[in-house]
């Protein structure tokens, strides 16, 4: 009862958001079949099929499911790490610092470093995606995620191994968000 007014505020802002933000499909036209930018040609050895699948055809495609599962595992591990990054740092590296204030400060720095590597990962994986395509890009991201998780598990109280592992994990998770 006491918080009821807050829930009504969220309802109103939800209606405003849904009504005030145009859907991209409403303001854009479909690209004509076979359209390419002026002066552009497909790279040699390109594996693009040049056709689009319907949603029902996509659900029957094993490559779609492989990419979906890979994306889900990489995104889930990255989200879990971002949510508890400072706590994990303080728990795992408690013996590496003699002062709890220094440990808390280092945990905050790790969160910042991971966020920056996430940003860089989006840009770099975007370039990789343009060169190699979605399937191979997701495979690389998943391999980086596995390597980072193994590094975290094996780092013990090594600050360097721990930090490098979180940089790799942040980078990979940024790539997941791009793809």
mmCIF file of C-alpha atoms in Angstrom:
data_model
loop_
_atom_site.group_PDB
_atom_site.id
_atom_site.type_symbol
_atom_site.label_atom_id
_atom_site.label_comp_id
_atom_site.label_asym_id
_atom_site.label_seq_id
_atom_site.Cartn_x
_atom_site.Cartn_y
_atom_site.Cartn_z
ATOM 1 C CA UNK A 1 0.000 0.000 0.000
ATOM 2 C CA UNK A 2 2.767 2.378 0.972
ATOM 3 C CA UNK A 3 4.702 1.763 -2.257
ATOM 4 C CA UNK A 4 1.649 1.516 -4.514
ATOM 5 C CA UNK A 5 2.144 4.955 -6.024
ATOM 6 C CA UNK A 6 5.566 3.950 -7.321
ATOM 7 C CA UNK A 7 4.165 1.047 -9.282
ATOM 8 C CA UNK A 8 1.679 3.347 -11.002
ATOM 9 C CA UNK A 9 4.543 5.631 -11.997
ATOM 10 C CA UNK A 10 6.276 2.706 -13.690
ATOM 11 C CA UNK A 11 3.076 1.828 -15.556
ATOM 12 C CA UNK A 12 2.772 5.379 -16.895
ATOM 13 C CA UNK A 13 6.407 5.545 -17.980
ATOM 14 C CA UNK A 14 6.053 2.142 -19.652
ATOM 15 C CA UNK A 15 3.105 3.380 -21.695
ATOM 16 C CA UNK A 16 5.017 6.522 -22.581
ATOM 17 C CA UNK A 17 8.042 4.498 -23.671
ATOM 18 C CA UNK A 18 5.981 2.107 -25.796
ATOM 19 C CA UNK A 19 3.985 4.905 -27.417
ATOM 20 C CA UNK A 20 6.753 7.495 -27.691
ATOM 21 C CA UNK A 21 9.491 5.385 -29.261
ATOM 22 C CA UNK A 22 8.778 4.536 -32.902
ATOM 23 C CA UNK A 23 9.466 1.015 -34.005
ATOM 24 C CA UNK A 24 12.269 0.862 -36.602
ATOM 25 C CA UNK A 25 10.121 -1.152 -38.993
ATOM 26 C CA UNK A 26 7.536 1.638 -39.058
ATOM 27 C CA UNK A 27 10.040 4.218 -40.283
ATOM 28 C CA UNK A 28 12.209 2.159 -42.629
ATOM 29 C CA UNK A 29 11.742 0.443 -45.969
ATOM 30 C CA UNK A 30 12.802 -3.069 -46.842
ATOM 31 C CA UNK A 31 16.050 -3.224 -48.811
ATOM 32 C CA UNK A 32 15.415 -4.406 -52.385
ATOM 33 C CA UNK A 33 16.612 -7.913 -53.242
ATOM 34 C CA UNK A 34 20.207 -7.864 -54.516
ATOM 35 C CA UNK A 35 20.912 -4.242 -53.508
ATOM 36 C CA UNK A 36 24.540 -3.349 -52.793
ATOM 37 C CA UNK A 37 26.182 0.003 -52.102
ATOM 38 C CA UNK A 38 27.663 1.749 -55.142
ATOM 39 C CA UNK A 39 31.226 0.529 -55.788
ATOM 40 C CA UNK A 40 31.002 -2.423 -53.391
ATOM 41 C CA UNK A 41 31.648 -6.023 -54.358
ATOM 42 C CA UNK A 42 31.656 -9.140 -52.202
ATOM 43 C CA UNK A 43 35.115 -10.235 -51.046
ATOM 44 C CA UNK A 44 36.663 -13.212 -52.785
ATOM 45 C CA UNK A 45 35.868 -16.459 -51.040
ATOM 46 C CA UNK A 46 32.803 -14.963 -49.372
ATOM 47 C CA UNK A 47 30.506 -17.632 -47.969
ATOM 48 C CA UNK A 48 27.400 -15.464 -47.834
ATOM 49 C CA UNK A 49 24.422 -17.316 -49.239
ATOM 50 C CA UNK A 50 22.641 -14.220 -50.439
ATOM 51 C CA UNK A 51 19.246 -15.428 -49.246
ATOM 52 C CA UNK A 52 17.245 -14.861 -46.113
ATOM 53 C CA UNK A 53 15.602 -17.589 -44.078
ATOM 54 C CA UNK A 54 12.131 -17.304 -42.647
ATOM 55 C CA UNK A 55 11.837 -17.752 -38.885
ATOM 56 C CA UNK A 56 10.501 -21.291 -39.294
ATOM 57 C CA UNK A 57 13.377 -22.244 -41.638
ATOM 58 C CA UNK A 58 15.830 -20.717 -39.188
ATOM 59 C CA UNK A 59 14.482 -22.860 -36.323
ATOM 60 C CA UNK A 60 15.130 -25.984 -38.427
ATOM 61 C CA UNK A 61 18.735 -24.945 -39.133
ATOM 62 C CA UNK A 62 21.374 -26.644 -36.943
ATOM 63 C CA UNK A 63 23.787 -23.717 -37.387
ATOM 64 C CA UNK A 64 21.216 -21.386 -35.830
ATOM 65 C CA UNK A 65 20.901 -23.604 -32.757
ATOM 66 C CA UNK A 66 24.664 -23.966 -32.398
ATOM 67 C CA UNK A 67 25.078 -20.186 -32.562
ATOM 68 C CA UNK A 68 22.157 -19.654 -30.180
ATOM 69 C CA UNK A 69 23.509 -22.052 -27.540
ATOM 70 C CA UNK A 70 27.021 -20.610 -27.870
ATOM 71 C CA UNK A 71 25.634 -17.096 -27.473
ATOM 72 C CA UNK A 72 23.521 -18.118 -24.466
ATOM 73 C CA UNK A 73 26.455 -19.709 -22.614
ATOM 74 C CA UNK A 74 28.804 -16.805 -23.330
ATOM 75 C CA UNK A 75 26.199 -14.177 -22.397
ATOM 76 C CA UNK A 76 25.179 -15.999 -19.207
ATOM 77 C CA UNK A 77 28.747 -16.355 -17.973
ATOM 78 C CA UNK A 78 29.518 -12.716 -18.756
ATOM 79 C CA UNK A 79 26.363 -11.457 -17.066
ATOM 80 C CA UNK A 80 27.057 -13.502 -13.945
ATOM 81 C CA UNK A 81 30.582 -12.147 -13.747
ATOM 82 C CA UNK A 82 29.567 -8.511 -14.222
ATOM 83 C CA UNK A 83 26.905 -8.868 -11.532
ATOM 84 C CA UNK A 84 29.338 -10.107 -8.894
ATOM 85 C CA UNK A 85 32.715 -8.875 -10.078
ATOM 86 C CA UNK A 86 33.673 -6.843 -6.990
ATOM 87 C CA UNK A 87 32.596 -9.620 -4.616
ATOM 88 C CA UNK A 88 34.539 -12.259 -6.545
ATOM 89 C CA UNK A 89 37.639 -10.049 -6.539
ATOM 90 C CA UNK A 90 37.464 -9.465 -2.791
ATOM 91 C CA UNK A 91 36.836 -13.136 -2.034
ATOM 92 C CA UNK A 92 39.491 -14.601 -4.317
ATOM 93 C CA UNK A 93 42.273 -12.090 -3.659
ATOM 94 C CA UNK A 94 41.797 -11.639 0.097
ATOM 95 C CA UNK A 95 45.235 -13.137 0.814
ATOM 96 C CA UNK A 96 46.990 -10.964 -1.780
ATOM 97 C CA UNK A 97 46.217 -7.729 0.099
ATOM 98 C CA UNK A 98 47.063 -6.951 3.717
ATOM 99 C CA UNK A 99 44.557 -4.094 3.903
ATOM 100 C CA UNK A 100 40.817 -4.552 3.252
ATOM 101 C CA UNK A 101 40.539 -0.957 2.037
ATOM 102 C CA UNK A 102 43.180 -1.598 -0.617
ATOM 103 C CA UNK A 103 41.382 -4.791 -1.603
ATOM 104 C CA UNK A 104 38.055 -2.940 -1.970
ATOM 105 C CA UNK A 105 39.779 -0.240 -4.048
ATOM 106 C CA UNK A 106 41.380 -2.904 -6.258
ATOM 107 C CA UNK A 107 37.972 -4.587 -6.702
ATOM 108 C CA UNK A 108 36.566 -1.265 -7.921
ATOM 109 C CA UNK A 109 39.495 -0.921 -10.328
ATOM 110 C CA UNK A 110 38.843 -4.449 -11.661
ATOM 111 C CA UNK A 111 35.214 -3.493 -12.334
ATOM 112 C CA UNK A 112 36.412 -0.436 -14.280
ATOM 113 C CA UNK A 113 39.022 -2.414 -16.216
ATOM 114 C CA UNK A 114 36.467 -5.083 -17.087
ATOM 115 C CA UNK A 115 34.043 -2.419 -18.299
ATOM 116 C CA UNK A 116 36.707 -0.841 -20.504
ATOM 117 C CA UNK A 117 37.687 -4.215 -21.953
ATOM 118 C CA UNK A 118 33.979 -4.828 -22.619
ATOM 119 C CA UNK A 119 33.888 -1.601 -24.646
ATOM 120 C CA UNK A 120 37.021 -2.491 -26.610
ATOM 121 C CA UNK A 121 35.666 -6.012 -27.171
ATOM 122 C CA UNK A 122 32.575 -4.624 -28.871
ATOM 123 C CA UNK A 123 34.677 -2.654 -31.337
ATOM 124 C CA UNK A 124 37.257 -5.365 -32.066
ATOM 125 C CA UNK A 125 34.769 -8.230 -32.274
ATOM 126 C CA UNK A 126 32.669 -6.024 -34.564
ATOM 127 C CA UNK A 127 35.618 -5.842 -36.946
ATOM 128 C CA UNK A 128 36.213 -9.590 -36.581
ATOM 129 C CA UNK A 129 32.523 -10.211 -37.291
ATOM 130 C CA UNK A 130 32.744 -8.161 -40.499
ATOM 131 C CA UNK A 131 35.766 -10.179 -41.665
ATOM 132 C CA UNK A 132 34.899 -13.711 -40.474
ATOM 133 C CA UNK A 133 31.124 -13.773 -40.063
ATOM 134 C CA UNK A 134 28.879 -14.623 -37.136
ATOM 135 C CA UNK A 135 29.581 -18.333 -36.690
ATOM 136 C CA UNK A 136 33.357 -18.034 -36.387
ATOM 137 C CA UNK A 137 33.074 -14.841 -34.319
ATOM 138 C CA UNK A 138 30.852 -16.574 -31.763
ATOM 139 C CA UNK A 139 33.248 -19.518 -31.671
ATOM 140 C CA UNK A 140 36.167 -17.171 -30.922
ATOM 141 C CA UNK A 141 34.134 -15.421 -28.203
ATOM 142 C CA UNK A 142 33.188 -18.727 -26.628
ATOM 143 C CA UNK A 143 36.819 -19.933 -26.691
ATOM 144 C CA UNK A 144 37.946 -16.671 -25.059
ATOM 145 C CA UNK A 145 35.245 -17.050 -22.405
ATOM 146 C CA UNK A 146 36.352 -20.617 -21.628
ATOM 147 C CA UNK A 147 40.012 -19.550 -21.427
ATOM 148 C CA UNK A 148 39.141 -16.651 -19.113
ATOM 149 C CA UNK A 149 37.055 -18.872 -16.840
ATOM 150 C CA UNK A 150 39.887 -21.403 -16.657
ATOM 151 C CA UNK A 151 42.318 -18.571 -15.869
ATOM 152 C CA UNK A 152 40.083 -17.348 -13.061
ATOM 153 C CA UNK A 153 39.766 -20.842 -11.626
ATOM 154 C CA UNK A 154 43.535 -21.409 -11.733
ATOM 155 C CA UNK A 155 44.693 -17.921 -10.720
ATOM 156 C CA UNK A 156 44.500 -18.518 -6.973
ATOM 157 C CA UNK A 157 45.707 -15.297 -5.376
ATOM 158 C CA UNK A 158 47.744 -14.163 -8.391
ATOM 159 C CA UNK A 159 46.685 -10.587 -9.053
ATOM 160 C CA UNK A 160 48.158 -10.584 -12.575
ATOM 161 C CA UNK A 161 46.478 -13.815 -13.732
ATOM 162 C CA UNK A 162 43.210 -12.730 -12.142
ATOM 163 C CA UNK A 163 43.321 -9.311 -13.828
ATOM 164 C CA UNK A 164 44.268 -10.682 -17.261
ATOM 165 C CA UNK A 165 41.479 -13.271 -17.030
ATOM 166 C CA UNK A 166 38.911 -10.585 -16.271
ATOM 167 C CA UNK A 167 40.195 -8.425 -19.117
ATOM 168 C CA UNK A 168 39.714 -11.362 -21.504
ATOM 169 C CA UNK A 169 36.282 -12.116 -20.057
ATOM 170 C CA UNK A 170 35.171 -8.486 -20.347
ATOM 171 C CA UNK A 171 36.464 -8.370 -23.924
ATOM 172 C CA UNK A 172 34.588 -11.548 -24.851
ATOM 173 C CA UNK A 173 31.377 -10.423 -23.189
ATOM 174 C CA UNK A 174 31.546 -7.129 -25.095
ATOM 175 C CA UNK A 175 31.824 -9.170 -28.275
ATOM 176 C CA UNK A 176 28.772 -11.216 -27.295
ATOM 177 C CA UNK A 177 26.779 -8.031 -26.895
ATOM 178 C CA UNK A 178 27.874 -6.870 -30.338
ATOM 179 C CA UNK A 179 27.077 -10.094 -32.162
#
